[in-house]
mmCIF file of C-alpha atoms in Angstrom:
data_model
loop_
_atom_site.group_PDB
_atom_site.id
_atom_site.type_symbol
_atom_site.label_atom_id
_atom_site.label_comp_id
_atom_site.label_asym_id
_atom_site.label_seq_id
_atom_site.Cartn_x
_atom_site.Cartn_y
_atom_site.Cartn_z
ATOM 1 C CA UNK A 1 0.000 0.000 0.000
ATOM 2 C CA UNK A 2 1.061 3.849 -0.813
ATOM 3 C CA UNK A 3 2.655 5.433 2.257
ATOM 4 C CA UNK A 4 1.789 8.781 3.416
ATOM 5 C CA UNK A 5 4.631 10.440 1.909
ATOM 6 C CA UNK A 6 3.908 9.021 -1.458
ATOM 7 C CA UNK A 7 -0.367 10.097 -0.533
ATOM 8 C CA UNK A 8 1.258 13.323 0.033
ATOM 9 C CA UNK A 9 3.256 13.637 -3.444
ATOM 10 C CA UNK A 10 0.455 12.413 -5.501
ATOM 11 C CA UNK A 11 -1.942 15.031 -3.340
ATOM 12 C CA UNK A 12 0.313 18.031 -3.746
ATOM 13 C CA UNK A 13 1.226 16.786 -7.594
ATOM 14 C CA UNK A 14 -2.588 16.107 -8.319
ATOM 15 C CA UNK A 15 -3.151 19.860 -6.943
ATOM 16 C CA UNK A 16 -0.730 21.714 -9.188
ATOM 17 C CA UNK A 17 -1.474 19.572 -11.835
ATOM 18 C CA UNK A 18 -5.197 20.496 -11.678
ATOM 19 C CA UNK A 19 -4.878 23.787 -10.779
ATOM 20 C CA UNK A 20 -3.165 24.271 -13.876
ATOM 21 C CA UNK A 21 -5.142 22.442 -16.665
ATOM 22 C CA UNK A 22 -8.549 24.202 -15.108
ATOM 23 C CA UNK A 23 -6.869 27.441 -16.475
ATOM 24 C CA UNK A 24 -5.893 26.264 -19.589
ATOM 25 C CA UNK A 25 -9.637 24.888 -20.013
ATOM 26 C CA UNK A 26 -11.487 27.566 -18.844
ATOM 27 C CA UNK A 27 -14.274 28.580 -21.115
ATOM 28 C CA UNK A 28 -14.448 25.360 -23.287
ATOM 29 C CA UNK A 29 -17.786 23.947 -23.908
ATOM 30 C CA UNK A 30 -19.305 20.756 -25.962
ATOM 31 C CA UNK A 31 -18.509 21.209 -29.632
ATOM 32 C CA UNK A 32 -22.057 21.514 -31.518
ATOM 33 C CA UNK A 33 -20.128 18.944 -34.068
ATOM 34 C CA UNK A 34 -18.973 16.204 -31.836
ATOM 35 C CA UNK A 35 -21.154 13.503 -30.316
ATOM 36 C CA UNK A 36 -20.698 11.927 -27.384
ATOM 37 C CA UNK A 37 -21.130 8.819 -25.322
ATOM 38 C CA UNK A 38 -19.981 9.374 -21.794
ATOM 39 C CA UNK A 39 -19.213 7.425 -18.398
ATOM 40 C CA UNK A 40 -19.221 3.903 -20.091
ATOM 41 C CA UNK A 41 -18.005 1.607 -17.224
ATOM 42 C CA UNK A 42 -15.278 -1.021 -19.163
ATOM 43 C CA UNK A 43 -13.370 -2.272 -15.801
ATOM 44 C CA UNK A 44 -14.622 -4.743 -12.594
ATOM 45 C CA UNK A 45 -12.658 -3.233 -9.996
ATOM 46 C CA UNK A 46 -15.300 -2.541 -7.608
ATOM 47 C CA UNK A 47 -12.976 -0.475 -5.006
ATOM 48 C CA UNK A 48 -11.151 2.055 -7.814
ATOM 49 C CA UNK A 49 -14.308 1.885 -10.349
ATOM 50 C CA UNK A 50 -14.295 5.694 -10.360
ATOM 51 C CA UNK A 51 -11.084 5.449 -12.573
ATOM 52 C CA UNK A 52 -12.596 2.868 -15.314
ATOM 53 C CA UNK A 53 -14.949 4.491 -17.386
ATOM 54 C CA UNK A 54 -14.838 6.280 -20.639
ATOM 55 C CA UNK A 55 -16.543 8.240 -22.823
ATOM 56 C CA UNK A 56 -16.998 7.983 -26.985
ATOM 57 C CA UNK A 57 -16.852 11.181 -29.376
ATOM 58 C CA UNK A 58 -17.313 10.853 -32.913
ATOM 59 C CA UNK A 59 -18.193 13.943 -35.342
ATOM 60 C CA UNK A 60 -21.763 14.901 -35.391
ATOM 61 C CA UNK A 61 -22.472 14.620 -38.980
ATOM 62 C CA UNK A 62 -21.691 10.937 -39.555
ATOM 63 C CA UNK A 63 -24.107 8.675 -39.004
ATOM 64 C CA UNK A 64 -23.377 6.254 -35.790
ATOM 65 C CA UNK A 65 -23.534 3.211 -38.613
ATOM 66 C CA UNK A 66 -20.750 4.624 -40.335
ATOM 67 C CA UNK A 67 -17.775 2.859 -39.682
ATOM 68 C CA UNK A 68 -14.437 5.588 -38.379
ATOM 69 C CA UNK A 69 -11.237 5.037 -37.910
ATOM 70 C CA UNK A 70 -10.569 5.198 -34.007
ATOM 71 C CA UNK A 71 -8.176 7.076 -32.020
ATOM 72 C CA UNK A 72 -8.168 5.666 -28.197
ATOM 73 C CA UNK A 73 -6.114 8.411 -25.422
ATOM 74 C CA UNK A 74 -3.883 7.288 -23.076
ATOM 75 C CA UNK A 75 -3.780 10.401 -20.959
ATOM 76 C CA UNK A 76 -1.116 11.802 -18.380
ATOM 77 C CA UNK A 77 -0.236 13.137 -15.437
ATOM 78 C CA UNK A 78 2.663 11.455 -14.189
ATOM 79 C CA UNK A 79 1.097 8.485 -13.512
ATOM 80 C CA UNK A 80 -0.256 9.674 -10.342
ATOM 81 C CA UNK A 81 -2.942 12.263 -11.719
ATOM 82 C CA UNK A 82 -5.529 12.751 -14.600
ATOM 83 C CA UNK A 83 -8.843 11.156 -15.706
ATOM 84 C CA UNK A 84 -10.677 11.422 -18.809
ATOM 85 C CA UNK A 85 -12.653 14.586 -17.621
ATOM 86 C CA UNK A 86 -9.066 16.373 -18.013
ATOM 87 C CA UNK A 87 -8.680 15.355 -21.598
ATOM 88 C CA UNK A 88 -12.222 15.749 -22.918
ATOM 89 C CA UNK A 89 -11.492 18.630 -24.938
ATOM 90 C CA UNK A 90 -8.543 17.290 -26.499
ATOM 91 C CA UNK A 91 -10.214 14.239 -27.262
ATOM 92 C CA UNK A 92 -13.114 15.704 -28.816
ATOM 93 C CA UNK A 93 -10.675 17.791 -30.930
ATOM 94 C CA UNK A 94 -9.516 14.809 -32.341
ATOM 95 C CA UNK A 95 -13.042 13.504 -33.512
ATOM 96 C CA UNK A 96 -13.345 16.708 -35.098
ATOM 97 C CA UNK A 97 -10.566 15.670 -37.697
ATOM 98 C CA UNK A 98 -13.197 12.595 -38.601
ATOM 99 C CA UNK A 99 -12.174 10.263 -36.133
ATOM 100 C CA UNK A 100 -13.770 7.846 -33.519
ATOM 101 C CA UNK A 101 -12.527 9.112 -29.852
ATOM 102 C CA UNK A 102 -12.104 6.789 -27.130
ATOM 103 C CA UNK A 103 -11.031 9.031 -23.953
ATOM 104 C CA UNK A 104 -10.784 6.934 -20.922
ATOM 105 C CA UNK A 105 -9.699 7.191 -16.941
ATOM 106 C CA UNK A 106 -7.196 4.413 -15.827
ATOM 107 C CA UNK A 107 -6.433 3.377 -12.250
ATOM 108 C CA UNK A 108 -4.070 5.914 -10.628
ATOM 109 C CA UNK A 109 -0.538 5.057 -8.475
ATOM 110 C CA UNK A 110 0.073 5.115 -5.341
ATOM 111 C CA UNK A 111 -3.860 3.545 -4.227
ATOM 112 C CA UNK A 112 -2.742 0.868 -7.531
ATOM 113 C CA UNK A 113 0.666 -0.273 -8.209
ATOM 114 C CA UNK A 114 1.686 -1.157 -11.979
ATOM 115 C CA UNK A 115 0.664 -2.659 -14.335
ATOM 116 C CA UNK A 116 -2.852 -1.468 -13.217
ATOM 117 C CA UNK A 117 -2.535 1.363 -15.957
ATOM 118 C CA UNK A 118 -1.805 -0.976 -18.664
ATOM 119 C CA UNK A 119 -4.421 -3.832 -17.625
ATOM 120 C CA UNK A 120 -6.813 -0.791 -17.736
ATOM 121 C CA UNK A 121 -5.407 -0.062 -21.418
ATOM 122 C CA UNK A 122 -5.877 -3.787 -22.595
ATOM 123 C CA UNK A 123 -9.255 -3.527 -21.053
ATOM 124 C CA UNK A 124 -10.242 -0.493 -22.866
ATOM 125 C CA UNK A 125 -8.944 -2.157 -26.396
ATOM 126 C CA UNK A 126 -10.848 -5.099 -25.638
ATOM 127 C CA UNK A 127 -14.106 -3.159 -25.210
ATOM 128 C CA UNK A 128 -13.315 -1.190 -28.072
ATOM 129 C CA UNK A 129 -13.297 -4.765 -30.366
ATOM 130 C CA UNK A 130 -16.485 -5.831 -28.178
ATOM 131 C CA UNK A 131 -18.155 -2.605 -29.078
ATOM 132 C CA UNK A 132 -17.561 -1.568 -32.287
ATOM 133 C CA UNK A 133 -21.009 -2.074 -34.028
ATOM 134 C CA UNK A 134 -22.808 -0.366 -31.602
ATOM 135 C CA UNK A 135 -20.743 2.579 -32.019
ATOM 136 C CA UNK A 136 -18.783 2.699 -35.089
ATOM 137 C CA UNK A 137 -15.144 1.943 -34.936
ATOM 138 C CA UNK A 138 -13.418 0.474 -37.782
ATOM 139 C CA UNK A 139 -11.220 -2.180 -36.407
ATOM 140 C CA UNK A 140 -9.168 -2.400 -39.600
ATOM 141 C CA UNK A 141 -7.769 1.111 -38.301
ATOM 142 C CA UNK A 142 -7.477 1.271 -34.801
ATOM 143 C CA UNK A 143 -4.684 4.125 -33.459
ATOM 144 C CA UNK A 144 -3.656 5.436 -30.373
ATOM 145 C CA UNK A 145 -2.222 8.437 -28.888
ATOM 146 C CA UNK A 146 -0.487 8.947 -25.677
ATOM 147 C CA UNK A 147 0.774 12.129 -23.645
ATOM 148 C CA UNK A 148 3.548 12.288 -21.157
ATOM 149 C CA UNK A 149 3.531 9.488 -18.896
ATOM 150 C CA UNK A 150 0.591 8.455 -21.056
ATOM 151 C CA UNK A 151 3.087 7.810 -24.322
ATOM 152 C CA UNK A 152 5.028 5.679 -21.412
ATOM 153 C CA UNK A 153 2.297 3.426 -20.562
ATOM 154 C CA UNK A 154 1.169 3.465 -24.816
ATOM 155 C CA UNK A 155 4.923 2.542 -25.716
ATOM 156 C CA UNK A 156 5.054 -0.010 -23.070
ATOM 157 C CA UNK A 157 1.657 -1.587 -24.063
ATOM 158 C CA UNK A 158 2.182 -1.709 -27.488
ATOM 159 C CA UNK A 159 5.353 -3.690 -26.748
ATOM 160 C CA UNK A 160 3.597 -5.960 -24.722
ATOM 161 C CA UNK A 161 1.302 -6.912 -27.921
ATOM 162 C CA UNK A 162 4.178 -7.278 -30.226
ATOM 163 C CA UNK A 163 6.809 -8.293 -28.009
ATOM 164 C CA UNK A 164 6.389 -11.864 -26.897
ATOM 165 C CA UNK A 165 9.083 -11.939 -24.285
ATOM 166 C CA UNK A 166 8.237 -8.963 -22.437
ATOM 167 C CA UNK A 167 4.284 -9.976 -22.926
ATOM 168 C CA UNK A 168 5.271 -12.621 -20.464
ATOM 169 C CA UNK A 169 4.845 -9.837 -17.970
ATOM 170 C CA UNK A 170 1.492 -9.105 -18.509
ATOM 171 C CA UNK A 171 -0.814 -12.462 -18.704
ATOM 172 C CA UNK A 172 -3.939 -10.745 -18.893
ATOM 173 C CA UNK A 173 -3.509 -9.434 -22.582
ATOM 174 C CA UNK A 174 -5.624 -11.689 -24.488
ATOM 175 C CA UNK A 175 -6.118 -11.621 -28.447
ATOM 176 C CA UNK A 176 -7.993 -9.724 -30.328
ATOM 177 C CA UNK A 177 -9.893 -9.409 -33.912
ATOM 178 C CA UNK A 178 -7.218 -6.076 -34.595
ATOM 179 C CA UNK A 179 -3.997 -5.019 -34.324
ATOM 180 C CA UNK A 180 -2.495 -1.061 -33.754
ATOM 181 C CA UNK A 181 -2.057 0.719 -36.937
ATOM 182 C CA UNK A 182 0.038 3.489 -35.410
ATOM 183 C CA UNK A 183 0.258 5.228 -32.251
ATOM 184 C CA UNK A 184 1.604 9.095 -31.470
ATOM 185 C CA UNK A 185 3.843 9.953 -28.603
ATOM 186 C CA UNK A 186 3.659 13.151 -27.149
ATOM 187 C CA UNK A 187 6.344 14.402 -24.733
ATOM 188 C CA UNK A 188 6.781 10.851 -23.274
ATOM 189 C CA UNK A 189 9.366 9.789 -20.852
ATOM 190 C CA UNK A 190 11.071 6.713 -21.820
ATOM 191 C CA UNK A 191 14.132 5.704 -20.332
ATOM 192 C CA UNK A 192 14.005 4.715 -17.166
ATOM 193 C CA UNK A 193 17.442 3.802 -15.603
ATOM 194 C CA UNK A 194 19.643 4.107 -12.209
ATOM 195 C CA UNK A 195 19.886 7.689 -12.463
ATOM 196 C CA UNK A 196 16.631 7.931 -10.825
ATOM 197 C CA UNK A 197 18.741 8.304 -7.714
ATOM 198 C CA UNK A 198 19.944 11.733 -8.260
ATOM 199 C CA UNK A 199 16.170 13.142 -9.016
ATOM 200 C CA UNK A 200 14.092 12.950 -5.446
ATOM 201 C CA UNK A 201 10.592 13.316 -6.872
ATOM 202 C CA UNK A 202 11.007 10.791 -10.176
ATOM 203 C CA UNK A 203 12.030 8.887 -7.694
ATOM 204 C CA UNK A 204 9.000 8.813 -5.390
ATOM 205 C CA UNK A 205 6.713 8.861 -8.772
ATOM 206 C CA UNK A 206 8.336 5.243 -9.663
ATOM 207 C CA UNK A 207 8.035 4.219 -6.296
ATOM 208 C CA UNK A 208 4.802 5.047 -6.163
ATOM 209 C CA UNK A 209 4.053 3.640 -9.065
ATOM 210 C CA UNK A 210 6.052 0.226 -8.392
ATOM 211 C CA UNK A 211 4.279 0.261 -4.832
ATOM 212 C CA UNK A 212 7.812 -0.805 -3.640
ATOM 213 C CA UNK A 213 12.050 0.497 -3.599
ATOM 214 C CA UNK A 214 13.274 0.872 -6.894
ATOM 215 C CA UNK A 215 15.224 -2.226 -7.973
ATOM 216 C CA UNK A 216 17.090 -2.758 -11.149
ATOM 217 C CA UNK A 217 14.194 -5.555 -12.710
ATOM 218 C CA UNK A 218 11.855 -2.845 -11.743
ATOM 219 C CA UNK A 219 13.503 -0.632 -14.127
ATOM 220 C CA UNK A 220 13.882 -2.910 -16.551
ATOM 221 C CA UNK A 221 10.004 -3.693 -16.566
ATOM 222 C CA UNK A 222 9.428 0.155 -16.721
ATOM 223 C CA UNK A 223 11.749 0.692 -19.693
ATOM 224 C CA UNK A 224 9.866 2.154 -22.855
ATOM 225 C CA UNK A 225 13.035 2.290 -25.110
ATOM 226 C CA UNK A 226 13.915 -1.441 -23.839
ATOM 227 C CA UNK A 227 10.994 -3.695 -25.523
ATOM 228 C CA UNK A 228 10.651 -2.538 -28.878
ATOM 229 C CA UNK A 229 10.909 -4.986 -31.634
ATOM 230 C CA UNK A 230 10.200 -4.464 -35.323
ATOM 231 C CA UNK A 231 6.752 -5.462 -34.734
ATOM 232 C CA UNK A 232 6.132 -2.107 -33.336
ATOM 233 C CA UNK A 233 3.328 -0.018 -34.799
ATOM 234 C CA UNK A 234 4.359 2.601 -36.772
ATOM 235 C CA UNK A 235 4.825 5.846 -34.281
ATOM 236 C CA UNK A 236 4.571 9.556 -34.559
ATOM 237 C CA UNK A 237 7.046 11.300 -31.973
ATOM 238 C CA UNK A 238 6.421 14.480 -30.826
ATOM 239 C CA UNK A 239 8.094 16.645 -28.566
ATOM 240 C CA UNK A 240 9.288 20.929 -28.489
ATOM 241 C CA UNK A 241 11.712 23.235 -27.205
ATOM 242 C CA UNK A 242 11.033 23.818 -23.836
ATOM 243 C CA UNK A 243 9.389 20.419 -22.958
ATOM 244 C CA UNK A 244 11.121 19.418 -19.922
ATOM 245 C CA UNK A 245 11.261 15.537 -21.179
ATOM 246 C CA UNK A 246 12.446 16.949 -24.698
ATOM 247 C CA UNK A 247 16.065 14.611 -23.852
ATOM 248 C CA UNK A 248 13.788 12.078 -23.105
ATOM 249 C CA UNK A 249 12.664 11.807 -27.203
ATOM 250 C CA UNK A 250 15.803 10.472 -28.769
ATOM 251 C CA UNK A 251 16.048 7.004 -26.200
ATOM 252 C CA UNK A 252 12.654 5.892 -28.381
ATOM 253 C CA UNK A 253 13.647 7.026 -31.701
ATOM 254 C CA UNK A 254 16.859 5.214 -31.499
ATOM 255 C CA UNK A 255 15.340 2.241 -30.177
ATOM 256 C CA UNK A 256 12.378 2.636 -33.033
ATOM 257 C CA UNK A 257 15.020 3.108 -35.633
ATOM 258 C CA UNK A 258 17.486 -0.169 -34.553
ATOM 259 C CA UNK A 259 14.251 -2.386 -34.753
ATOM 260 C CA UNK A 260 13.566 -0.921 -38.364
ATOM 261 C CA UNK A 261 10.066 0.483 -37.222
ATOM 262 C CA UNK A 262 8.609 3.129 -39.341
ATOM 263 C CA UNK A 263 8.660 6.191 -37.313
ATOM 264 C CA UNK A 264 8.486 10.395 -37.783
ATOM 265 C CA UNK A 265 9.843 12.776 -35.424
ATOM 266 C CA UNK A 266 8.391 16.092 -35.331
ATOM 267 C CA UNK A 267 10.160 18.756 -33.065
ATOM 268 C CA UNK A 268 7.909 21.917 -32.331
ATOM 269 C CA UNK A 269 8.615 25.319 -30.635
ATOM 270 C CA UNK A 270 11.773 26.915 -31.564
ATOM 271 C CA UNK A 271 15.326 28.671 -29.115
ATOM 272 C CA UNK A 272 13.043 32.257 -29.858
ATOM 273 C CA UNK A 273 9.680 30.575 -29.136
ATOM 274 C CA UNK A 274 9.919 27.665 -26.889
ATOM 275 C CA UNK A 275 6.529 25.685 -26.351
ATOM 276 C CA UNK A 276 6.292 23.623 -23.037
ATOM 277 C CA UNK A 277 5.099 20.169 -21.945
ATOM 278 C CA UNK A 278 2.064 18.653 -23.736
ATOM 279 C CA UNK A 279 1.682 22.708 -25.222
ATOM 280 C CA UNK A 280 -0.649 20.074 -27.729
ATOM 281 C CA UNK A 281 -3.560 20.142 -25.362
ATOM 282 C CA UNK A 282 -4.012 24.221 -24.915
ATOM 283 C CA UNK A 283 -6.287 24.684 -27.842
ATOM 284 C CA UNK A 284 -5.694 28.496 -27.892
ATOM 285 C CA UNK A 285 -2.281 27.622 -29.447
ATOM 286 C CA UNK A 286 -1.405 27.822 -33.369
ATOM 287 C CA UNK A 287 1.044 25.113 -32.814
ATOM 288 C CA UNK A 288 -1.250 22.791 -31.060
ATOM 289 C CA UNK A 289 -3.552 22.975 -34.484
ATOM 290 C CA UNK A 290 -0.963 22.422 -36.282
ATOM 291 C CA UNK A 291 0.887 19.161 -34.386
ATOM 292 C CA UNK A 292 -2.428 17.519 -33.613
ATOM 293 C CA UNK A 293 -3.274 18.176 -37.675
ATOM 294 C CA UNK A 294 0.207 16.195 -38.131
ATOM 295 C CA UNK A 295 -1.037 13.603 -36.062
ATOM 296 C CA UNK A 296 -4.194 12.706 -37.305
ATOM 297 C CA UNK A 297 -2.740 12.755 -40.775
ATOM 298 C CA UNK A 298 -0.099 10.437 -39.721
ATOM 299 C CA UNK A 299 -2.755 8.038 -38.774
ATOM 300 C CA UNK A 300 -4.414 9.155 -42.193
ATOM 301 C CA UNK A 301 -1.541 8.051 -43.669
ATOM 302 C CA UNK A 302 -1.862 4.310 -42.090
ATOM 303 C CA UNK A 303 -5.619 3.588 -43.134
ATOM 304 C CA UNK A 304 -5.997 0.780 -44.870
#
């Protein structure tokens, strides 16, 4: 179980945190061209259930039968904060482009330890294959995008369905009638190695997250950049100048590029106008338009 000093990090960071999306939110409403399907529960755990529901967007003017491409969020928050509720507007900017939107909450360290996040994940793709008459998703085309510590827990996921040694660490993955066409990765940290030690509150985030001391097979389970074989999905990288994880953005590419996975890096912000971390979200911003239109047309790119 979390201890109180970890309760307390995860408090203080899910403060700030919140305190700070609110204001980049404030005066959004409902798009009149995006519909939605909200608080869908997709999970059984009984105790955390408030973290395993999700919600559906898809753009107004196609009819529910009609079969969309699908786009499903892995949001973050440093793997102690965040819900679907804080993405919602993101999410439904994304339908706008003519995509199917699944935006969903996933269980939170320190109350769950890993891999709670990425059972949630597997849970939400297997609803998404169980559900896709009823609303709309094409399965041949099925992407993903993650932000943050939410490309972590996307990169490490989509190993463990294309990586069979590493799926050995997650027996609950189960087959299913699709595969991931292509996933974006948005300011993600990846590496994960010893050097934890010299950064105090990393440190307590991974322990939190681990629910126990940091060991080395504990890093080596965490390790984004680690698991990647050429059975990858082909993977949009995104960071900017002035993202504090923008070092962070070369472990994945050169672990992409060594497997011979088809990749694109995309580098926004410049030295005279830096951006900052996850700047894709604030939808006041030009160059949030512009990488989240380089997204979807990545994924554009990979229908089949």
């Amino acid at each position: 179980m979390a201890n109180i000093i970890q309760k307390f990090m995860a408090c203080k960071t899910r403060w700030d945190f919140g305190r700070m999306d609110k204001r980049r939110d404030a005066g959004q409403s409902i798009p009149d061209d995006v519909m939605r399907f909200e608080n869908i529960l997709y999970g059984p755990d009984k105790k955390f259930q408030k973290w395993q529901y999700l919600d559906v967007y898809r753009p107004a003017g196609k009819s529910q039968k009609e079969k969309l491409p699908v786009i499903v969020s892995v949001h973050g928050g440093a793997w102690v904060y965040g819900d679907k509720d804080v993405y919602q507007w993101y999410c439904m900017r994304l339908a706008q482009r003519g995509f199917a939107v699944i935006n969903f909450s996933y269980r939170l360290a320190p109350e769950t330890a890993f891999p709670c996040s990425v059972e949630d994940t597997e849970l939400v793709f297997q609803w998404l294959g169980n559900n896709a008459d009823e609303y709309g998703f094409d399965i041949n085309n099925v992407f993903a995008v993650g932000d943050s510590a939410g490309a972590h827990l996307l990169a490490l996921y989509a190993s463990a369905i294309t990586n069979d040694e590493y799926a050995k660490n997650f027996t609950f993955i189960k087959s299913k009638p699709f595969s991931l066409r292509g996933v974006a990765l948005n300011c993600g940290k990846y590496n994960l190695d010893p050097s934890l030690e010299k950064n105090p509150f990393m440190k307590m985030l991974v322990e939190a997250l681990l629910q126990s001391k940091i060991t080395k097979e504990g890093l080596e389970l965490l390790n984004a950049s680690a698991h990647v074989t050429k059975a990858f999905p082909p993977a949009f990288i995104m960071t900017c100048i002035g993202d504090f994880q923008f070092v962070q953005a070369p472990f994945i590419t050169k672990a992409l590029e060594q497997a011979g996975v088809q990749f694109e890096y995309h580098c926004y912000g410049s030295e005279e106008k830096p951006l900052w971390h996850v700047f894709h979200c604030d939808p006041h911003l030009e160059e949030a338009v512009v990488c989240n239109d380089d997204e979807c047309e990545f994924f554009r790119k990979h229908i089949k």
